[in-house]
Short mmCIF file of C-alpha atoms and ligand atoms in Angstrom, two decimals:
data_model
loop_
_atom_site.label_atom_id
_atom_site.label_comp_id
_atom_site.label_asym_id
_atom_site.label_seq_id
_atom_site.Cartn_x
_atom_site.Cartn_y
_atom_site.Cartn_z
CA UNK A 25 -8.38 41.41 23.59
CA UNK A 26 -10.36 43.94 21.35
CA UNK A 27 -13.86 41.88 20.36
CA UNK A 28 -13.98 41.98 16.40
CA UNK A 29 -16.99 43.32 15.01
CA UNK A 30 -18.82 41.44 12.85
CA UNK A 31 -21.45 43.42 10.28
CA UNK A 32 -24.81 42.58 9.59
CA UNK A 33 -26.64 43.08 6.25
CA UNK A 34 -30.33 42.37 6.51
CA UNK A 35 -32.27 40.83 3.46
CA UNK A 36 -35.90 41.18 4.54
CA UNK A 37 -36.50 43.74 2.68
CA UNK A 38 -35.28 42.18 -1.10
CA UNK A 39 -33.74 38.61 -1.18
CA UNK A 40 -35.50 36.85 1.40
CA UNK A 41 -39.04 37.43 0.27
CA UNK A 42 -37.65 37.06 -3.88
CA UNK A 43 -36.54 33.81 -3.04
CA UNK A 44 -39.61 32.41 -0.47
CA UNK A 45 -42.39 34.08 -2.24
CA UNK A 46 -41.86 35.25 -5.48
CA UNK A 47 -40.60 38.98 -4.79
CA UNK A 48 -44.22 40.09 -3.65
CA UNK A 49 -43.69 42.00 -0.68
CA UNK A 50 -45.28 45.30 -1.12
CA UNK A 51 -44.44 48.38 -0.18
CA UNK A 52 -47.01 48.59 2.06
CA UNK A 53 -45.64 45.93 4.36
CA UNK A 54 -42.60 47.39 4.69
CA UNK A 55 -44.03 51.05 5.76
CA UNK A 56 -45.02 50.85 8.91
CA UNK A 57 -41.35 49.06 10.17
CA UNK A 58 -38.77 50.79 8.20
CA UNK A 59 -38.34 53.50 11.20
CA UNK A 60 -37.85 50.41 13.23
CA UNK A 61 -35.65 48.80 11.09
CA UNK A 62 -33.85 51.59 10.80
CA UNK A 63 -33.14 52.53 14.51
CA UNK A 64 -31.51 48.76 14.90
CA UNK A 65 -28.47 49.87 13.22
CA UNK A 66 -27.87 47.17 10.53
CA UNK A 67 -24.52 48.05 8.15
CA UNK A 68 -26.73 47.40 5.88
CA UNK A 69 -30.18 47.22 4.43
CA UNK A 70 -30.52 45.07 1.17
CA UNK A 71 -33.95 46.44 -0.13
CA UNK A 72 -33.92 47.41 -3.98
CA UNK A 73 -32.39 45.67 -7.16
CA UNK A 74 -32.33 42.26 -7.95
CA UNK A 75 -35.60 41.06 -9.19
CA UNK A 76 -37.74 43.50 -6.96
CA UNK A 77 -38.07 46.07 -10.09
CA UNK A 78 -39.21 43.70 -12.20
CA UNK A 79 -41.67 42.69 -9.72
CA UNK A 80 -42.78 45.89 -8.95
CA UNK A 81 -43.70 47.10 -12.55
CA UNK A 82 -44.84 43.50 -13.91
CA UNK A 83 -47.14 42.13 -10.69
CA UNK A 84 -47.59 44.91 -8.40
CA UNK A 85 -48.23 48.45 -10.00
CA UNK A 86 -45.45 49.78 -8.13
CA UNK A 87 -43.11 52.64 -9.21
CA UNK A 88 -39.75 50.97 -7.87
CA UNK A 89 -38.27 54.52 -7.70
CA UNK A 90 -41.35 55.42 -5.61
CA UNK A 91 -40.57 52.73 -3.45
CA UNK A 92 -37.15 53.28 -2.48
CA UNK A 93 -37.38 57.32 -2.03
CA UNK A 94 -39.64 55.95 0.97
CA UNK A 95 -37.52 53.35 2.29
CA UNK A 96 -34.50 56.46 1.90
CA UNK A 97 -37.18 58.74 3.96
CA UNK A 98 -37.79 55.98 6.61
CA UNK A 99 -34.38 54.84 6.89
CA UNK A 100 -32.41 57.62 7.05
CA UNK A 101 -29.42 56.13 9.10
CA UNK A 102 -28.88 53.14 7.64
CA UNK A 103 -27.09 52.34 4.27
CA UNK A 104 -29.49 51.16 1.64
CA UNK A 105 -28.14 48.17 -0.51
CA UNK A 106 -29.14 46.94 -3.77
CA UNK A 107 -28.15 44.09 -6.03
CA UNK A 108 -27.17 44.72 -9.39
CA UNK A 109 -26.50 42.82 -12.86
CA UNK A 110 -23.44 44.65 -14.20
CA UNK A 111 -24.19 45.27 -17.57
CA UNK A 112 -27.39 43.69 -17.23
CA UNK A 113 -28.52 46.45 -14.44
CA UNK A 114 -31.96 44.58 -13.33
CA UNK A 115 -32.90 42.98 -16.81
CA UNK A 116 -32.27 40.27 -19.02
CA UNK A 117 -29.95 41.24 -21.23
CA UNK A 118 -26.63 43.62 -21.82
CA UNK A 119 -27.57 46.97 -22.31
CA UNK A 120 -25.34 50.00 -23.49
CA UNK A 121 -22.73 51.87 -21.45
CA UNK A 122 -25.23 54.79 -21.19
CA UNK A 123 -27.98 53.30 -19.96
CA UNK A 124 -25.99 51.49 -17.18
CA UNK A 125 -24.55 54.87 -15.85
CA UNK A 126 -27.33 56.75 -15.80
CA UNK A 127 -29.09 53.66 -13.70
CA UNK A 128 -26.32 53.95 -11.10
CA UNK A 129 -26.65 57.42 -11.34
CA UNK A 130 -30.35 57.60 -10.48
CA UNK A 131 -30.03 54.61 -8.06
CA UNK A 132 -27.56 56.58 -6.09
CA UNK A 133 -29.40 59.75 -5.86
CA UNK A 134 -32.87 58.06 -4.88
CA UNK A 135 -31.35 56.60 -1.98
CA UNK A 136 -28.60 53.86 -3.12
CA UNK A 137 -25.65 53.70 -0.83
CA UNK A 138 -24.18 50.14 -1.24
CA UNK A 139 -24.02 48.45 -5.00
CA UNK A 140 -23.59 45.29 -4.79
CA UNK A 141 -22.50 44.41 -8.38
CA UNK A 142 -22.17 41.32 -9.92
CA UNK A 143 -21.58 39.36 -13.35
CA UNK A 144 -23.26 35.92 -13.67
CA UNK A 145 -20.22 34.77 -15.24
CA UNK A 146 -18.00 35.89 -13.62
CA UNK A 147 -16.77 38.21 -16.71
CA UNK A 148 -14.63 41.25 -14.88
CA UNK A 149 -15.84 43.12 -18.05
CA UNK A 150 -18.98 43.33 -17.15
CA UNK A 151 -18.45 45.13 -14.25
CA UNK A 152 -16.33 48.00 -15.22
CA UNK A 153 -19.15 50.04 -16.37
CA UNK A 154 -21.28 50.39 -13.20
CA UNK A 155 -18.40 50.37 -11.00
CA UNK A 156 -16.93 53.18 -12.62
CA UNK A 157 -20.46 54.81 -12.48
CA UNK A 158 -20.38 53.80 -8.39
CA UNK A 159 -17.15 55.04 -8.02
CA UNK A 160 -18.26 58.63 -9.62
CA UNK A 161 -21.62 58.66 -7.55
CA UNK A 162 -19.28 58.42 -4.48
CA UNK A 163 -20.77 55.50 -3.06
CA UNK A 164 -19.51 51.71 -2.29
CA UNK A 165 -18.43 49.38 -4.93
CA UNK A 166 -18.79 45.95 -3.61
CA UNK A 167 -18.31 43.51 -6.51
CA UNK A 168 -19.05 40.11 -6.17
CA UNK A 169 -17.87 36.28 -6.86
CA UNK A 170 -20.74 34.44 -8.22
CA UNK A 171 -19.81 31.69 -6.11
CA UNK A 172 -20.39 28.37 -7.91
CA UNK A 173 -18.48 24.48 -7.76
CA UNK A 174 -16.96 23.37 -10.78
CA UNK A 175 -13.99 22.16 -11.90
CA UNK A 176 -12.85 25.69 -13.07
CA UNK A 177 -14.75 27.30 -9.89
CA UNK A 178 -11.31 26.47 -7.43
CA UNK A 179 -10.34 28.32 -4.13
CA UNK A 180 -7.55 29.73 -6.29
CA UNK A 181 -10.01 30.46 -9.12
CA UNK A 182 -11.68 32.92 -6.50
CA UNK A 183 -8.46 34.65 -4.90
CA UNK A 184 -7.33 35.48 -8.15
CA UNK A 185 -10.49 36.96 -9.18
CA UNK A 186 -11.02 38.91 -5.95
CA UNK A 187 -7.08 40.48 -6.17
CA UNK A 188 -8.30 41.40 -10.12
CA UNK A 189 -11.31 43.24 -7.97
CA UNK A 190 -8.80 44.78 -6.02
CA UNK A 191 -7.18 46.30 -8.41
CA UNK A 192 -10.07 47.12 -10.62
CA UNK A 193 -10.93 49.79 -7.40
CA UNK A 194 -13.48 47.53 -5.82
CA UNK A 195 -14.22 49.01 -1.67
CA UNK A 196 -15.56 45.30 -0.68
CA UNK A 197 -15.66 41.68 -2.12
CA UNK A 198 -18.60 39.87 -1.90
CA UNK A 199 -18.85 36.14 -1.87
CA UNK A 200 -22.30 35.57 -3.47
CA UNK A 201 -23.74 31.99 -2.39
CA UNK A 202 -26.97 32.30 -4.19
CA UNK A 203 -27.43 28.41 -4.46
CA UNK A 204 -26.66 28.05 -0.92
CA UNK A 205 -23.81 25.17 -1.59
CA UNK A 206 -20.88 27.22 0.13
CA UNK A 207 -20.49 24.17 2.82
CA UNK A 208 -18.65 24.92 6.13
CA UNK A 209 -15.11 23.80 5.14
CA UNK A 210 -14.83 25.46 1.42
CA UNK A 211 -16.19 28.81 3.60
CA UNK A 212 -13.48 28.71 6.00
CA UNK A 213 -10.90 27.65 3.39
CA UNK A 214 -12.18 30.61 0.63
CA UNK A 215 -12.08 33.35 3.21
CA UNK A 216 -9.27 32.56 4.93
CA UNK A 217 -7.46 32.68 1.82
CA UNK A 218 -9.11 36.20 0.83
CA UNK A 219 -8.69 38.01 3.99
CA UNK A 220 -4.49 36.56 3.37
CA UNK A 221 -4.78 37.60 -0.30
CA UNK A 222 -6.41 41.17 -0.54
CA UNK A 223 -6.98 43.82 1.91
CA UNK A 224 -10.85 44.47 1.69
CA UNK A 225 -13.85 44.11 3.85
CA UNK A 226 -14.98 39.89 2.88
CA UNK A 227 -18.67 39.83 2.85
CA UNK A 228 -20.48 36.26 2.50
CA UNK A 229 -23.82 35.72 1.30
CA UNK A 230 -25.31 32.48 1.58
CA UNK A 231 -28.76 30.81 1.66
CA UNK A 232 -30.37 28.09 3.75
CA UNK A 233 -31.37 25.98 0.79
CA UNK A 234 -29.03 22.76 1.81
CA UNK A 235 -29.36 23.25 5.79
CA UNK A 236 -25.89 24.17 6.39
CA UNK A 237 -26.09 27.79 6.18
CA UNK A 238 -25.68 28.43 10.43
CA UNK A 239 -22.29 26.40 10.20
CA UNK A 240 -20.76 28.39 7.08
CA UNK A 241 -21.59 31.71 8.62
CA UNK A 242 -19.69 30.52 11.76
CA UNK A 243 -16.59 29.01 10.07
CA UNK A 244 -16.71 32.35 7.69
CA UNK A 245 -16.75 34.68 10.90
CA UNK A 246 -13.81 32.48 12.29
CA UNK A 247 -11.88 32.77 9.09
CA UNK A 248 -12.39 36.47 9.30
CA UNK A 249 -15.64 37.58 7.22
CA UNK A 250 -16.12 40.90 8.13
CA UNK A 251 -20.28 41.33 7.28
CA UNK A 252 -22.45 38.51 6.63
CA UNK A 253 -26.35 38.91 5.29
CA UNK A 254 -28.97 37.16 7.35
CA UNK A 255 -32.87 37.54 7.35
CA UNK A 256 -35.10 38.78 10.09
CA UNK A 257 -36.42 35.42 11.61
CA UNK A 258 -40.26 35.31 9.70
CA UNK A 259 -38.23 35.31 7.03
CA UNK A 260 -35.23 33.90 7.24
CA UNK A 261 -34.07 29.50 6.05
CA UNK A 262 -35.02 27.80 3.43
CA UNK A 263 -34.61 29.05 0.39
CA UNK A 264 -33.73 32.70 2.05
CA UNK A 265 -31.24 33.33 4.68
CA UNK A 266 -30.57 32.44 8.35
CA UNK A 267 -32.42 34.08 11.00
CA UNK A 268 -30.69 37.50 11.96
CA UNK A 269 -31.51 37.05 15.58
CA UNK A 270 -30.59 33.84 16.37
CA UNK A 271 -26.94 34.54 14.19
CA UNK A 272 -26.62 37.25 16.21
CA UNK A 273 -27.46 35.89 19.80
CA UNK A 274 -24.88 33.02 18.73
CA UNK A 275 -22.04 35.08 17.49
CA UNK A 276 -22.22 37.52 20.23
CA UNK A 277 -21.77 34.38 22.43
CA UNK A 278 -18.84 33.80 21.24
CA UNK A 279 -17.32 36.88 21.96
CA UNK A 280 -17.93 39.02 18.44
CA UNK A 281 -19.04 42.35 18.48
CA UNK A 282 -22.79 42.99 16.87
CA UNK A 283 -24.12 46.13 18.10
CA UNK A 284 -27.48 45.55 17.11
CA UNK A 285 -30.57 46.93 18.85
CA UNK A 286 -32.63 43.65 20.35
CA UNK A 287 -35.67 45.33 21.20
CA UNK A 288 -36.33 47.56 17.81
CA UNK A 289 -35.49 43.89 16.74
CA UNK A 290 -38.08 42.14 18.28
CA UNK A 291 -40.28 44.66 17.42
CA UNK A 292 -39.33 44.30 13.42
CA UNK A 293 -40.08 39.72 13.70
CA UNK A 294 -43.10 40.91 15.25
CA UNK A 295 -44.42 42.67 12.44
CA UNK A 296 -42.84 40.22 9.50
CA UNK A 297 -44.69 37.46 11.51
CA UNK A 298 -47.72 38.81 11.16
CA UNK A 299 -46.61 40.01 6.70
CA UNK A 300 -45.71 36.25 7.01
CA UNK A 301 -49.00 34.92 7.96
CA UNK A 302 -50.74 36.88 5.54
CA UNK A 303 -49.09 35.52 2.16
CA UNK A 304 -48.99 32.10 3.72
CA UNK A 305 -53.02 32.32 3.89
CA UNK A 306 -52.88 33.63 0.36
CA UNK A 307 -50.95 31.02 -0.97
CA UNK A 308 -47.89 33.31 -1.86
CA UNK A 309 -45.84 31.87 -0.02
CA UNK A 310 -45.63 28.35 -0.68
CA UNK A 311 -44.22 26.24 3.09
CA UNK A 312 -42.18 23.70 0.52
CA UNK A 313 -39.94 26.74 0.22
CA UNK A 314 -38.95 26.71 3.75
CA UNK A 315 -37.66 23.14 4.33
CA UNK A 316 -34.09 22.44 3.07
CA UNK A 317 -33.23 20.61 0.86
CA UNK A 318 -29.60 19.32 0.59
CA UNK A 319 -30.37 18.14 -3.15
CA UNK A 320 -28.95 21.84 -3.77
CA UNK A 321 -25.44 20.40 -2.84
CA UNK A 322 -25.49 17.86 -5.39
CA UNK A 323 -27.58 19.69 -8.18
CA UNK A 324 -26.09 23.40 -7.39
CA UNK A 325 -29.19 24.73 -7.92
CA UNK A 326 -30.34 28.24 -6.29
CA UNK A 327 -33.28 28.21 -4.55
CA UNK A 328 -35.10 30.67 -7.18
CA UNK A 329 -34.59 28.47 -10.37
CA UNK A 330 -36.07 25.43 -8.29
CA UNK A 331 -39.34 27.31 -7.76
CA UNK A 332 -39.23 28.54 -11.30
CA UNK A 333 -38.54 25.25 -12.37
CA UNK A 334 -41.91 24.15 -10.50
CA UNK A 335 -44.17 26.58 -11.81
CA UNK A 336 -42.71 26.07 -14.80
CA UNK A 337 -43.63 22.14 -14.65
CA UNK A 338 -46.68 23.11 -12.92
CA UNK A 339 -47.69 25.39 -15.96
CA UNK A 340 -47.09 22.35 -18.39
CA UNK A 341 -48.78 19.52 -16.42
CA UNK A 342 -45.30 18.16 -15.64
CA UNK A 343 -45.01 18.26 -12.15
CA UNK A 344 -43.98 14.37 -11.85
CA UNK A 345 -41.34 15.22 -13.77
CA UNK A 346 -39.33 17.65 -11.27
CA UNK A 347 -36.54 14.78 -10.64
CA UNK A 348 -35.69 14.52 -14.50
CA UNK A 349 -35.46 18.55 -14.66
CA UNK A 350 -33.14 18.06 -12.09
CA UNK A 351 -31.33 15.54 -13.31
CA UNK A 352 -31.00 17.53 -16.59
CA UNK A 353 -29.66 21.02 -15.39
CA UNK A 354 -26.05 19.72 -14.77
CA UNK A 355 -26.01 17.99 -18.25
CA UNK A 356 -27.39 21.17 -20.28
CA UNK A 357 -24.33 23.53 -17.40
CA UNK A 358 -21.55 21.42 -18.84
CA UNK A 359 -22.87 21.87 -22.56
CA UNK A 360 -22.44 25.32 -21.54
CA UNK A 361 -19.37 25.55 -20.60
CA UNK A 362 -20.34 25.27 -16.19
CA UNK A 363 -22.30 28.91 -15.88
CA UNK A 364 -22.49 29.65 -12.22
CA UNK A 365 -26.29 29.42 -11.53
CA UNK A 366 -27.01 33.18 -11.01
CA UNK A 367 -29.89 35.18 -12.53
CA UNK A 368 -30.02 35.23 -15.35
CA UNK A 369 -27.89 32.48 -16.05
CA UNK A 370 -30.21 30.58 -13.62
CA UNK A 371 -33.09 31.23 -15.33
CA UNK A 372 -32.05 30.32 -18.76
CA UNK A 373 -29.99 27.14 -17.29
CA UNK A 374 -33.01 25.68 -15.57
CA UNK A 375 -35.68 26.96 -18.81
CA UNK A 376 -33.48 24.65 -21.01
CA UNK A 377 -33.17 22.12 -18.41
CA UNK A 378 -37.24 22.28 -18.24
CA UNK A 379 -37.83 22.31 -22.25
CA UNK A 380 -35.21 19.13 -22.82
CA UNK A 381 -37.55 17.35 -20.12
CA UNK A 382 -40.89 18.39 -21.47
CA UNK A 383 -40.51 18.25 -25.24
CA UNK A 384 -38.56 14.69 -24.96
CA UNK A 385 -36.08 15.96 -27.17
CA UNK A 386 -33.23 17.68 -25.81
CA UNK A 387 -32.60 21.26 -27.45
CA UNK A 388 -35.34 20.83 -29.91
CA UNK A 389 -36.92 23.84 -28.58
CA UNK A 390 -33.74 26.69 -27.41
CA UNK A 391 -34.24 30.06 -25.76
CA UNK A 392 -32.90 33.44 -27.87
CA UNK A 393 -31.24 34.04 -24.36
CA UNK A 394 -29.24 31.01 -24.59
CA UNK A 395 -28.54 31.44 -28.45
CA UNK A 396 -27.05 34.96 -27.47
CA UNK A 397 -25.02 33.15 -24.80
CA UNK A 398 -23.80 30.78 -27.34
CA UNK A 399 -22.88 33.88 -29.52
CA UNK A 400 -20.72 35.37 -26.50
CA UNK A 401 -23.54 38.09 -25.74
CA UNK A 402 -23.03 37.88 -22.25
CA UNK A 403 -19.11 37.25 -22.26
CA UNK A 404 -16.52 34.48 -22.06
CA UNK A 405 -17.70 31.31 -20.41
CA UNK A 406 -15.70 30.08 -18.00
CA UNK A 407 -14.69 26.88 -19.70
CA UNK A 408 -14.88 26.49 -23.46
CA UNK A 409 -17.92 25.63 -25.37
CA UNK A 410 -17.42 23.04 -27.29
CA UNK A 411 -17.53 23.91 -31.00
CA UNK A 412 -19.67 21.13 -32.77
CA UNK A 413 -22.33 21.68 -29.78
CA UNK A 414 -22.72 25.29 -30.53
CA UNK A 415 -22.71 25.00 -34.18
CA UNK A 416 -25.24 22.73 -33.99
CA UNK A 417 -27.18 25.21 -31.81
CA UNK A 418 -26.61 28.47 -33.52
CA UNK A 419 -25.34 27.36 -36.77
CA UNK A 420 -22.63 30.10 -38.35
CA UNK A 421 -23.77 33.18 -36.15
CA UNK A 422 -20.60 35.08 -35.54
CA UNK A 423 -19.31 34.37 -31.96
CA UNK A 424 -17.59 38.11 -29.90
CA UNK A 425 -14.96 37.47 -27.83
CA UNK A 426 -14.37 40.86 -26.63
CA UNK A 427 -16.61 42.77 -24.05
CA UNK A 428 -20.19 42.43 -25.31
CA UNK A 429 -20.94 45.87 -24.19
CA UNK A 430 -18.85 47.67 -26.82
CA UNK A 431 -20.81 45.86 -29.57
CA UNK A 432 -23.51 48.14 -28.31
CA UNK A 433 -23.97 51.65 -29.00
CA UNK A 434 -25.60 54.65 -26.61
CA UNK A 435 -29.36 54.08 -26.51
CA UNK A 436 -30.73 56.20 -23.73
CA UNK A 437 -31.76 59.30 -25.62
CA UNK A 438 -33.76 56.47 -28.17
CA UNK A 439 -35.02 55.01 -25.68
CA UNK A 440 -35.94 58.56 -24.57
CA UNK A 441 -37.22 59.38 -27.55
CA UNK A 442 -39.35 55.98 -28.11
CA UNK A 443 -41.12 56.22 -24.97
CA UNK A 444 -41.91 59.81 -25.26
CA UNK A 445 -44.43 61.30 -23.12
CA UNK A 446 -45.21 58.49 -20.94
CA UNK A 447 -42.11 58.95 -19.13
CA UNK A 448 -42.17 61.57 -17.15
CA UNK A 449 -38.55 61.36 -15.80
CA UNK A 450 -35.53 59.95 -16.84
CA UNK A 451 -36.64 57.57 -14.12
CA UNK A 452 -39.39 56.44 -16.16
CA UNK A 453 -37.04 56.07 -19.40
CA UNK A 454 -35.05 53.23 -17.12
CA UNK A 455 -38.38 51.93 -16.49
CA UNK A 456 -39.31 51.45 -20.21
CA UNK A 457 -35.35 50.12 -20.80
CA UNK A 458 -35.21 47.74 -18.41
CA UNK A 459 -38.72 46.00 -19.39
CA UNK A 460 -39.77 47.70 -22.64
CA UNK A 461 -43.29 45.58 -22.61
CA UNK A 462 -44.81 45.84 -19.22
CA UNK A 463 -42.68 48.38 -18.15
CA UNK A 464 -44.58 50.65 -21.48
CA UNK A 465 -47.78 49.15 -20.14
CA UNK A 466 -47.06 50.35 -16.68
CA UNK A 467 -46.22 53.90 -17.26
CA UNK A 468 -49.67 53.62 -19.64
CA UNK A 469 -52.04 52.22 -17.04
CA UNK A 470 -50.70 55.11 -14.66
CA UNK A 471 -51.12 57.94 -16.87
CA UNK A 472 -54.76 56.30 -17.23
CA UNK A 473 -54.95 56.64 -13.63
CA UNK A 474 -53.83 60.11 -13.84
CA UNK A 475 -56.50 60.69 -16.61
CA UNK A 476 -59.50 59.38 -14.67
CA UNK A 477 -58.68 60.80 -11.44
CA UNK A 478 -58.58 64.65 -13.46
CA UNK A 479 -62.06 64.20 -14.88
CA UNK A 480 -63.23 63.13 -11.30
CA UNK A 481 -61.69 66.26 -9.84
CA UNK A 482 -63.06 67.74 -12.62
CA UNK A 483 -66.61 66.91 -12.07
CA UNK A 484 -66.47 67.84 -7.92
CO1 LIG B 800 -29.18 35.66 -2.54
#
């Protein structure tokens, strides 16, 4: 019998060090591997999008851009995957039709091969816009099902959603564990029925948060998951992914096909160990974030938001109070009619969660984010809100039903025109979009940069 192949996505480069240490991987550690990485012949590389862009401009004095034309240089062979936010594209809120094509656009041409595109709630209508943008770039459309347990979130939930994916033109379906509560059974039981139901490549995503990641990947392969996403060993469980080389040792075991070079493999741990090391000396990464915690199975909540949730604590002298926080985030999901917990649901979920706690009243002190939710900014919820809560929350602010995108009208060329000189690309303009405050005082301290280093050439 023909062995099946099985794919392999690596997250080093993107999710595994956003979710153990903040997103601070620099460029810089990634250099001097990326030819290795790219001769081991991964399916795919997950390196740009998600929250790396944000941390690029806000903590590191990075040009993302910058950053993945040399990961596109290095890597040559291997298809460069990013995560993106629909309509949200790599910020915090909806943004215009305009700005979300000509992010694809410029994603694709820097050295984007594999969108992975997905809607925190779930909203199809969210991801029309980039797909169609994908789909014109000529590169692959894999949308995504915020996976999530509730008692809307049903196997059946997800099959239909995935055959509306289908037909929408997507080339792969991701199933998008970000809270790392897809167990072993529901994994075998969700792709089974998607592998019967549409006829796409099934991709699963998982993290280690709740310790059963190994066993999900293993019932996923055996229900016929065609790619998986695992982390190069350094930085692989806890709140990341399993280790890519012991998933692969194991599943080639058992008779799957991985073609996967073992040696430029080694080589690549070798060097994360030593990346590892360094931001576990600096404190970066913090060692709590490697142990699991199967509290994520009962409190579906990602590994992110529970280290946001800490600092946050930590930031208000709260720290005792991390098991009321936790307590709180289910209460303040229902309220909103059960969110999955993706960014930047996530974020604004587990903010609320944390201001109920602190302030000792619950909603005294509410988030514009979660106002705009309330308003049906960021699209239908999957269950009803219900009506006296929101009132009391946003008072007579008319609610949208329909996409929340075609409330907005084109804004690049403003945004163009606001930034003005500072951006010296249209690059630049997405930039200023996507963060309008640091991203400004980015592209200011740079053309600083550029200032002081002409007057010292001018002086030599
Ligand atoms: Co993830």
């Amino acid at each position: 019998m023909e062995k099946k192949k099985i794919g392999i996505t690596e997250t080093v480069l993107r999710d595994a060090h956003q979710c153990l240490m903040a997103t601070r991987m620099r460029l810089e550690d990634m250099l001097p591997i990326l030819s290795t990485l790219d001769a081991i012949g991964f399916d795919s590389v997950e390196c740009w999008g998600g929250a790396t862009f944000d941390a690029c401009v806000r903590f590191l004095g990075e040009d993302p851009w910058e950053r993945l034309r040399a990961i596109k240089k290095s890597m040559p062979n291997t298809p460069l995957q990013m995560l993106l936010r629909g309509q949200n594209i790599l910020g915090y809120r909806h943004y215009a039709d305009d700005v979300v094509e000509k992010f694809v656009e410029l994603s694709a041409a820097n050295g984007i091969d594999i969108f992975r595109i997905f809607d925190a709630l779930n909203d199809v209508r969210n991801l029309q816009t980039s797909l169609k943008a994908v789909k014109k770039a000529g590169k692959e459309a894999q949308l995504v099902l915020a996976y999530t347990i509730s008692d809307v979130h049903t196997i059946d939930y997800y099959v239909r959603l995935a055959q509306t994916m289908e037909g929408m033109g997507a080339d792969s379906i991701c199933i998008k564990d970000m809270a790392g509560i897809l167990t072993p059974a529901h994994g075998y039981e969700l792709v089974s029925r998607l592998k019967e139901a549409i006829h796409l490549p099934v991709i699963v995503h998982t993290h280690s948060t709740s310790g059963v990641s190994y066993m999900t990947y293993e019932s996923a392969v055996r229900a016929g998951a065609d790619r998986i996403d695992t982390a190069i060993s350094p930085f692989s469980e806890g709140t990341s992914q399993p280790a890519t080389e012991s998933i692969v040792i194991a599943l080639k075991e058992e008779g799957y096909e991985i073609p996967l070079d073992m040696d430029s493999l080694q080589e690549a741990a070798n060097h994360f160990r030593k990346i590892k090391d360094k931001y576990l000396d600096d404190g970066l990464l913090n060692p709590k974030m490697l142990t699991p915690d199967p509290r994520a199975l009962i409190y579906q909540v990602p590994g992110g938001m529970l280290s946001n949730m800490t600092s946050q604590l930590q930031q208000a002298n709260a720290l005792d109070r991390y098991e009321d926080v936790l307590t709180e985030v289910p209460k303040v999901r229902a309220e909103l009619g059960f969110p999955p917990l993706v960014t930047p649901l996530s974020q604004m979920v587990g903010t609320q969660a944390t201001m109920n706690v602190i302030t000792g009243e619950r909603y005294k002190v509410v988030s514009n984010e979660i106002k705009s939710y309330l308003a049906g900014e960021y699209g239908k919820s999957p269950v009803e809100i219900d009506e006296d809560f929101r009132r009391s929350i946003i008072g007579d602010t008319k609610v949208i039903s329909d996409r929340p995108a075609d409330h907005l009208s084109s804004e690049f060329t403003s945004l163009q025109e606001e930034i003005g000189s500072l951006a010296k690309n249209e690059e630049d303009v997405l930039i200023y979009a996507l963060f309008p405050e640091v991203g400004k005082e980015f592209l200011e301290n740079r053309a600083k940069k550029n200032d002081e280093l002409v007057k010292v050439s001018g002086y030599l």
